[in-house]
XYZ file of C-alpha atoms in Angstrom:
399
model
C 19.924 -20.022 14.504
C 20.762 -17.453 17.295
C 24.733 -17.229 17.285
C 26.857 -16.785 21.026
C 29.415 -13.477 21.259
C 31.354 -15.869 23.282
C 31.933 -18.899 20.952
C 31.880 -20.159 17.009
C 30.573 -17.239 14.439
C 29.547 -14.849 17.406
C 32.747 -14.247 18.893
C 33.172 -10.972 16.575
C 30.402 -9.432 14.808
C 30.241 -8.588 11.375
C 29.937 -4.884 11.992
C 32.907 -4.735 14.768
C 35.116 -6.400 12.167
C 34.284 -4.200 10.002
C 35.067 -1.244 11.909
C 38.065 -2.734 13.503
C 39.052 -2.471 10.096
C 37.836 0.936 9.143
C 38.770 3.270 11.786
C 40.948 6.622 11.805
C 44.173 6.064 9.326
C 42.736 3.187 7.096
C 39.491 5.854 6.428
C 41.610 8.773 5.613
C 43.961 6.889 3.601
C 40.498 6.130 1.753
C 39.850 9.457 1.050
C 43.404 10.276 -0.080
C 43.012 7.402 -2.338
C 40.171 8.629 -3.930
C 41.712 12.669 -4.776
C 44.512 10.637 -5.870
C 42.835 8.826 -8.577
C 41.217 11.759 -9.881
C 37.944 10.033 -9.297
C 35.193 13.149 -10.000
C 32.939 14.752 -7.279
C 29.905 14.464 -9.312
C 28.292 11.424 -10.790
C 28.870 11.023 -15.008
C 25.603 9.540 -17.103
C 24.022 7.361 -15.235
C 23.081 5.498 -18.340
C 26.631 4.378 -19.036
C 26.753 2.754 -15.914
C 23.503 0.113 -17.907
C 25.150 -2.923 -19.341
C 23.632 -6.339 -21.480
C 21.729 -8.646 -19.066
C 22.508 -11.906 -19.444
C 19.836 -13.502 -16.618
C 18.290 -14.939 -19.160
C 20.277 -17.143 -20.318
C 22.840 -17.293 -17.314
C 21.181 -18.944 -14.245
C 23.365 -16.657 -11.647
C 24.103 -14.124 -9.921
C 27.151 -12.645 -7.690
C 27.086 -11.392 -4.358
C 29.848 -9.595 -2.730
C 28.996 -9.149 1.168
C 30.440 -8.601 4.915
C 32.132 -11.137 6.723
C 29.975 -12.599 9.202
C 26.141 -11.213 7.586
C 24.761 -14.124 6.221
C 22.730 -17.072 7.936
C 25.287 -19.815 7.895
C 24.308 -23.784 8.309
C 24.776 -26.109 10.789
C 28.578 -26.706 11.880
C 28.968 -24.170 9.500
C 28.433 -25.639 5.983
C 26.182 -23.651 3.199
C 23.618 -21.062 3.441
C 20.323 -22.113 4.065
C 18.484 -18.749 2.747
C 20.633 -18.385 -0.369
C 19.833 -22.592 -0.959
C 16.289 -21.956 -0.582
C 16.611 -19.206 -2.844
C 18.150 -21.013 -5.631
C 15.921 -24.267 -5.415
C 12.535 -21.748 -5.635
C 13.851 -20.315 -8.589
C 16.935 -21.963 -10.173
C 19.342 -19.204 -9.675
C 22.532 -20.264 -7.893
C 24.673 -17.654 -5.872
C 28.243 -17.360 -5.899
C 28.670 -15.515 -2.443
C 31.901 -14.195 -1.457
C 31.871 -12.397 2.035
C 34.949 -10.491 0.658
C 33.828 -6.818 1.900
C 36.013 -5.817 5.748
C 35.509 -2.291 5.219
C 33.985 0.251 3.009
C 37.347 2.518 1.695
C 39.237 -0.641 0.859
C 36.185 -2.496 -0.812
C 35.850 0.669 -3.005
C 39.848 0.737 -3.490
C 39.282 -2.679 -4.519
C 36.616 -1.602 -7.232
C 37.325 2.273 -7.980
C 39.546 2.192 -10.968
C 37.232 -0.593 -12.984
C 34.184 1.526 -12.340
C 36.162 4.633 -13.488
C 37.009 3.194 -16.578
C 33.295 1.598 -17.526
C 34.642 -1.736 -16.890
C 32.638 -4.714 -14.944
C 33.432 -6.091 -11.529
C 32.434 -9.117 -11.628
C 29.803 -8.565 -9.430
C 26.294 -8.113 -9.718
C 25.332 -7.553 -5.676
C 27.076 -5.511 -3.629
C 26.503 -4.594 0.385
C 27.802 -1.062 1.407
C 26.930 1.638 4.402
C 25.323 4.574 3.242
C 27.357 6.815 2.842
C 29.598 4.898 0.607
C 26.574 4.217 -1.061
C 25.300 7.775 -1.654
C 28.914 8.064 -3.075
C 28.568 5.421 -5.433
C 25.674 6.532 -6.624
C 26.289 9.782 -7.047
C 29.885 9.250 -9.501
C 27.226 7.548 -11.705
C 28.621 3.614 -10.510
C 25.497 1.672 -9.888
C 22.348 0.516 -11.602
C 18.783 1.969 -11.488
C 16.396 -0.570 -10.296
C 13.371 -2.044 -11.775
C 10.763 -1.291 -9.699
C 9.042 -3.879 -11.041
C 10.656 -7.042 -9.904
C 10.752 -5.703 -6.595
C 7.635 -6.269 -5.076
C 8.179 -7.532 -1.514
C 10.434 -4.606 -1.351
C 8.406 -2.149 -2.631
C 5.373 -3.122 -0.201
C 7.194 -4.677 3.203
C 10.387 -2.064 3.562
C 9.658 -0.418 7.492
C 8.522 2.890 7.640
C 11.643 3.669 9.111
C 13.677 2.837 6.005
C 11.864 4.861 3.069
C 13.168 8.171 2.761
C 17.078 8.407 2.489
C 18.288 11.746 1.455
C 21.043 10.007 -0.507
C 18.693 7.577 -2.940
C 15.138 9.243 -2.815
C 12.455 6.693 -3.563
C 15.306 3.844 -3.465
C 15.921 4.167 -7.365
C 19.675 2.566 -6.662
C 19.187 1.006 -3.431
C 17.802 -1.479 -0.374
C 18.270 -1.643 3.168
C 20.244 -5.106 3.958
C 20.181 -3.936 7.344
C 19.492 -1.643 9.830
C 22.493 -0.364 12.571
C 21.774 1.132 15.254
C 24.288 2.894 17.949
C 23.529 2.944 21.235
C 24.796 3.040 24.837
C 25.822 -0.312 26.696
C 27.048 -0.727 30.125
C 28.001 -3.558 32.508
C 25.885 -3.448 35.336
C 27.983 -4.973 37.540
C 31.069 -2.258 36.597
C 28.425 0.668 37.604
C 27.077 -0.909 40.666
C 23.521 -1.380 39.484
C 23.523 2.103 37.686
C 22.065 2.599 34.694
C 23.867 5.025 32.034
C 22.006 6.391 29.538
C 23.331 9.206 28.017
C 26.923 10.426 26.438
C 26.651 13.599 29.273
C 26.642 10.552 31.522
C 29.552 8.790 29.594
C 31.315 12.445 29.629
C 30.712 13.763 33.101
C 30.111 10.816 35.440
C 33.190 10.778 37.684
C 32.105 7.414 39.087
C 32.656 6.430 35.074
C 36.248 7.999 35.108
C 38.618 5.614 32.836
C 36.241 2.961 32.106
C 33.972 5.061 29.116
C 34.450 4.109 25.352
C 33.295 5.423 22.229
C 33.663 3.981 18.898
C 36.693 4.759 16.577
C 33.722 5.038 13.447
C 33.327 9.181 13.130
C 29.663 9.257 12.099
C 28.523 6.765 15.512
C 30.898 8.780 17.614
C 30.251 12.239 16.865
C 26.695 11.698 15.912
C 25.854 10.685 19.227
C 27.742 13.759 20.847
C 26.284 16.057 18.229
C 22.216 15.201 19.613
C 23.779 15.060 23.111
C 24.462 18.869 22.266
C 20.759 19.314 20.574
C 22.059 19.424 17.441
C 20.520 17.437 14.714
C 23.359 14.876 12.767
C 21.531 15.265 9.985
C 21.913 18.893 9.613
C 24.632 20.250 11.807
C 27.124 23.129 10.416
C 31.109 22.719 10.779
C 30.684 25.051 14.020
C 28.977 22.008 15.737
C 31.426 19.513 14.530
C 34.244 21.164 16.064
C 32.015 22.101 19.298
C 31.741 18.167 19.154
C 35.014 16.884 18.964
C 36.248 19.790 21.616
C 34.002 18.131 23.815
C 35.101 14.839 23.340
C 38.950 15.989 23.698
C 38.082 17.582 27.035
C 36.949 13.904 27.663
C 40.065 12.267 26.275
C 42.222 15.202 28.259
C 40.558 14.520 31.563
C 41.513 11.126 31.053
C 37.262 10.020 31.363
C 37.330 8.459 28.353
C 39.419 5.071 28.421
C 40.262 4.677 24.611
C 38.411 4.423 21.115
C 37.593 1.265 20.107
C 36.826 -0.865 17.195
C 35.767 -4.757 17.953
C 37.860 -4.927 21.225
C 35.325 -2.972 23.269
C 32.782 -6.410 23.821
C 35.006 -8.357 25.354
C 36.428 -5.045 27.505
C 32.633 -3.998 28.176
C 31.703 -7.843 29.186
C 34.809 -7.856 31.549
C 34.211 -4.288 32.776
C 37.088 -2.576 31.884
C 34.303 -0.796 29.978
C 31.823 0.353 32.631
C 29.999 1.842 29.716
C 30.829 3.109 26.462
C 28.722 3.662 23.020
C 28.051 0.444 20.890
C 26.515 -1.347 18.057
C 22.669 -2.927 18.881
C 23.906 -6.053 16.822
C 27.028 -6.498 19.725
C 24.836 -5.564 22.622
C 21.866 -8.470 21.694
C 24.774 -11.124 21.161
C 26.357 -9.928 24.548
C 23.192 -9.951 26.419
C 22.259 -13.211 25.741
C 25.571 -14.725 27.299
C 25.858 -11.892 30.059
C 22.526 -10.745 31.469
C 24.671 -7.607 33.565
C 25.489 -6.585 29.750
C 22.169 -3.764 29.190
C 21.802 -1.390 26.495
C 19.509 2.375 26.747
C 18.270 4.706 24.484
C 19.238 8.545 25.074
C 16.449 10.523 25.589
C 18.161 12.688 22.988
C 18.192 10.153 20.391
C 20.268 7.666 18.797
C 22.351 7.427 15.318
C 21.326 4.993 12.453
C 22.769 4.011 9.630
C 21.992 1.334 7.179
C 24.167 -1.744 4.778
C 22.644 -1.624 1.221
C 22.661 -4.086 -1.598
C 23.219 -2.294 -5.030
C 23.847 -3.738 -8.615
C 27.096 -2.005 -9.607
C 27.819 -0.310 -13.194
C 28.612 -3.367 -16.079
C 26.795 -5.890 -14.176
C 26.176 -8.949 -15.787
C 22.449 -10.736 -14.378
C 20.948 -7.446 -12.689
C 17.606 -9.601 -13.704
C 18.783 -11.784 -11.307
C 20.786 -9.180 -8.684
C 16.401 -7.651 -8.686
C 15.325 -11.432 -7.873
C 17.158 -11.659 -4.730
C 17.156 -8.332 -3.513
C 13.406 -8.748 -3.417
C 13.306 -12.369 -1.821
C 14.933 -10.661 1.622
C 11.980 -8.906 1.834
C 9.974 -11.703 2.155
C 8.868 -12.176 5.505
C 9.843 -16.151 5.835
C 14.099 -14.941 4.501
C 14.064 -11.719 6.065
C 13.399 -13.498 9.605
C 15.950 -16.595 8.894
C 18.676 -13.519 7.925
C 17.629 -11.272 11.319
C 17.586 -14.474 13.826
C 21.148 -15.109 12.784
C 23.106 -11.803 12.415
C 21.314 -10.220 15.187
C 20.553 -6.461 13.155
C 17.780 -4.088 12.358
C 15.459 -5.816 10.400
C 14.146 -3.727 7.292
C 11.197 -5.574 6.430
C 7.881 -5.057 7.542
C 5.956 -8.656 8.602
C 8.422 -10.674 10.552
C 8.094 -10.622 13.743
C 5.774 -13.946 13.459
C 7.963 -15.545 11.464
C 10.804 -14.749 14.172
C 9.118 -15.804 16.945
C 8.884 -19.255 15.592
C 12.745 -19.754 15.767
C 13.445 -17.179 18.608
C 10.530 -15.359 20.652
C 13.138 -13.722 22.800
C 14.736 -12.281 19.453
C 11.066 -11.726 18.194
C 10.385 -8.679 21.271
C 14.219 -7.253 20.948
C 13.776 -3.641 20.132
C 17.238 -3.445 18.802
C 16.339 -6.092 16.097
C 12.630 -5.234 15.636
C 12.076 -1.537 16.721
C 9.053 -0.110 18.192
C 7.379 3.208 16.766
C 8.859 5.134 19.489
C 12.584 3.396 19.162
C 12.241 3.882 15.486
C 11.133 7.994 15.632
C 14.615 8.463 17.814
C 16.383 7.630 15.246
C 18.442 10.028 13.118
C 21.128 9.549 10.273
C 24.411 10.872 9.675
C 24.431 13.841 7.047
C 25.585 13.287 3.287
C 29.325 14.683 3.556
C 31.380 15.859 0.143
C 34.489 15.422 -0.580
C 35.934 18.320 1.171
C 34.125 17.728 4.418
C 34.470 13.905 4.333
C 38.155 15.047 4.296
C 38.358 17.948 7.084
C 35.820 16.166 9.494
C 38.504 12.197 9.323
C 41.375 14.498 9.544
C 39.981 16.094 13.133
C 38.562 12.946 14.270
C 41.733 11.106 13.679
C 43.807 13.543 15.470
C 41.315 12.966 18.442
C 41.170 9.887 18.867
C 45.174 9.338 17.724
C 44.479 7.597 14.957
């Protein structure tokens, strides 16, 4: 089950392609996109966004997802959850893992959902804050509460209160992310680095730092390196951010921004140290034990992929059905083992340490109560900030 960063599925993760993808230009051309189109700031009625459900009678459902986020069969042939799923209950899955990044996903489906229209989909896997857009231009489905059990009883702690879908009327966790700090032990001579004042300051670090071309990781982590709080910090603590980060990039401390490049940089030690993805760092790890990850004492950003039944879809019935089997303990392990990520369900941590114990005790995939109370999300954004806060952070990192 456990994949190797170094060979066959492993060798780039589905987050790092995704953000390879996503970074600087491709983001703001995003958000031009959507001003462009007229799209509204605020949601229409969410009940024209309900549509005829045809589970019933039509044995299916479809499931747009990442590339690289979905346990995969030996010499890569079928999906063993998804088969399992579909034998229990006779509900077969067409699953396309045609989503590389958010802004050109929701390119892809803006102008349907604009007009009422389906998309052919009935699942769909999005970060949150593309989510807590979605939701709020009125372009997703309420969900039953009542054919969501497992959910309702085995989502972590952790996971229950986003400010974007209170409750989870719209929305479920796929998985967790969380951003941390990796280094090569080797490139630092046995030291450990641990925060981004490290990462910043550290002379002995000069020209071999990276931080992530994603806005939210990057300046989240420099925002609770300041004490401020990414969930509520003012446009006076952005900019106090990204100054601080320039005098990095001006001082020449911090190598470069990086999308999926900086694993094989940070495994090499080009990158003594930089800030990363947990999913990267576990893969890493296992094939490079001088590959470590730490916690600031300050904190750490997290952010979350969520499955949502779009606006016209055709078997939500259905959509409900699986949504709710990956929070069964027994699925939600077989997923975790194999892409490596924050598991959201509660309960699994036996079933994980019967295919990998070593996985089973990873805080990055499992988190303790003290990982999981460092966490802190990236603030909601409008329009207008979404905007202003891409067009500085491009400029920084000469995007």
């Amino acid at each position: 089950m456990r994949r190797s960063i170094t060979s066959g599925r492993g060798a780039l993760t589905r987050r790092s392609l995704m953000r390879a993808a996503g970074g600087g230009a491709l983001a703001l051309g995003g958000i031009g996109a959507l001003s462009a189109c007229g799209i509204p700031a605020a949601g229409k009625d969410k009940q024209a966004a309900v549509s005829d459900d045809f589970s019933a009678k039509e044995k299916q459902v479809v499931f747009s997802n990442w590339t690289e986020y979905m346990d995969v069969g030996e010499n890569d042939k079928g999906y063993p959850t998804l088969e399992a799923f579909t034998q229990r209950t006779g509900i077969s899955v067409k699953y396309t893992a045609d989503i590389n990044d958010n802004n050109e996903f929701f390119g892809k489906i803006q102008q349907q959902l604009h007009n009422g229209q389906p998309i052919g989909r009935d699942l769909i896997c999005v970060t949150d804050w593309m989510a807590a857009r979605l939701i709020r231009l009125g372009w997703v489905q309420k969900l039953d509460p009542t054919r969501l059990p497992h959910a309702y009883a085995n989502l972590s702690a952790q996971f229950r209160s986003p400010v974007w879908d209170p409750g989870h009327a719209y929305s479920y966790p796929w998985t967790g992310i969380s951003t941390v700090i990796a280094y090569n032990e080797k490139a630092t001579g046995g030291r450990k680095v641990d925060s981004i004042s490290q990462l910043l300051d550290d002379p002995a670090l000069k020209g071999k730092v990276g931080f992530l071309s994603e806005m939210r990781d990057t300046i989240g982590m420099t925002l609770l390196d300041m004490g401020k709080d990414p969930a509520k910090f003012s446009d006076d603590d952005y900019d106090a951010a990204i100054a601080r980060l320039q005098k990095g990039v001006d001082t020449k401390q911090i190598r470069r921004f990086t999308g999926n490049d900086y694993t094989a940089d940070l495994e090499k030690g080009d990158l003594a140290a930089c800030v990363a993805w947990a999913g990267d760092v576990v893969q890493l790890s296992a094939d490079n034990p001088s590959v470590k990850f730490a916690i600031p004492k300050a904190g750490y950003v997290s952010s979350t992929d969520n499955l949502l039944v779009p606006a016209k879809a055709r078997h939500k019935t259905n959509a409900e059905k699986l949504i709710d089997y990956y929070y069964e303990p027994g699925p939600a392990a077989q997923l975790a083992a194999y892409i490596n990520y924050v598991c959201p369900v509660d309960g699994v941590r036996e079933e994980l340490t019967r295919i990998d114990p070593e996985l089973a005790s990873s805080k990055l995939i499992l988190p303790d109560r003290a990982m999981a109370a460092q966490a802190h999300p990236f603030r909601p954004l409008s329009e207008a900030e979404e905007k202003a806060y891409e067009e500085k952070f491009a400029k920084l990192i000469g995007a």
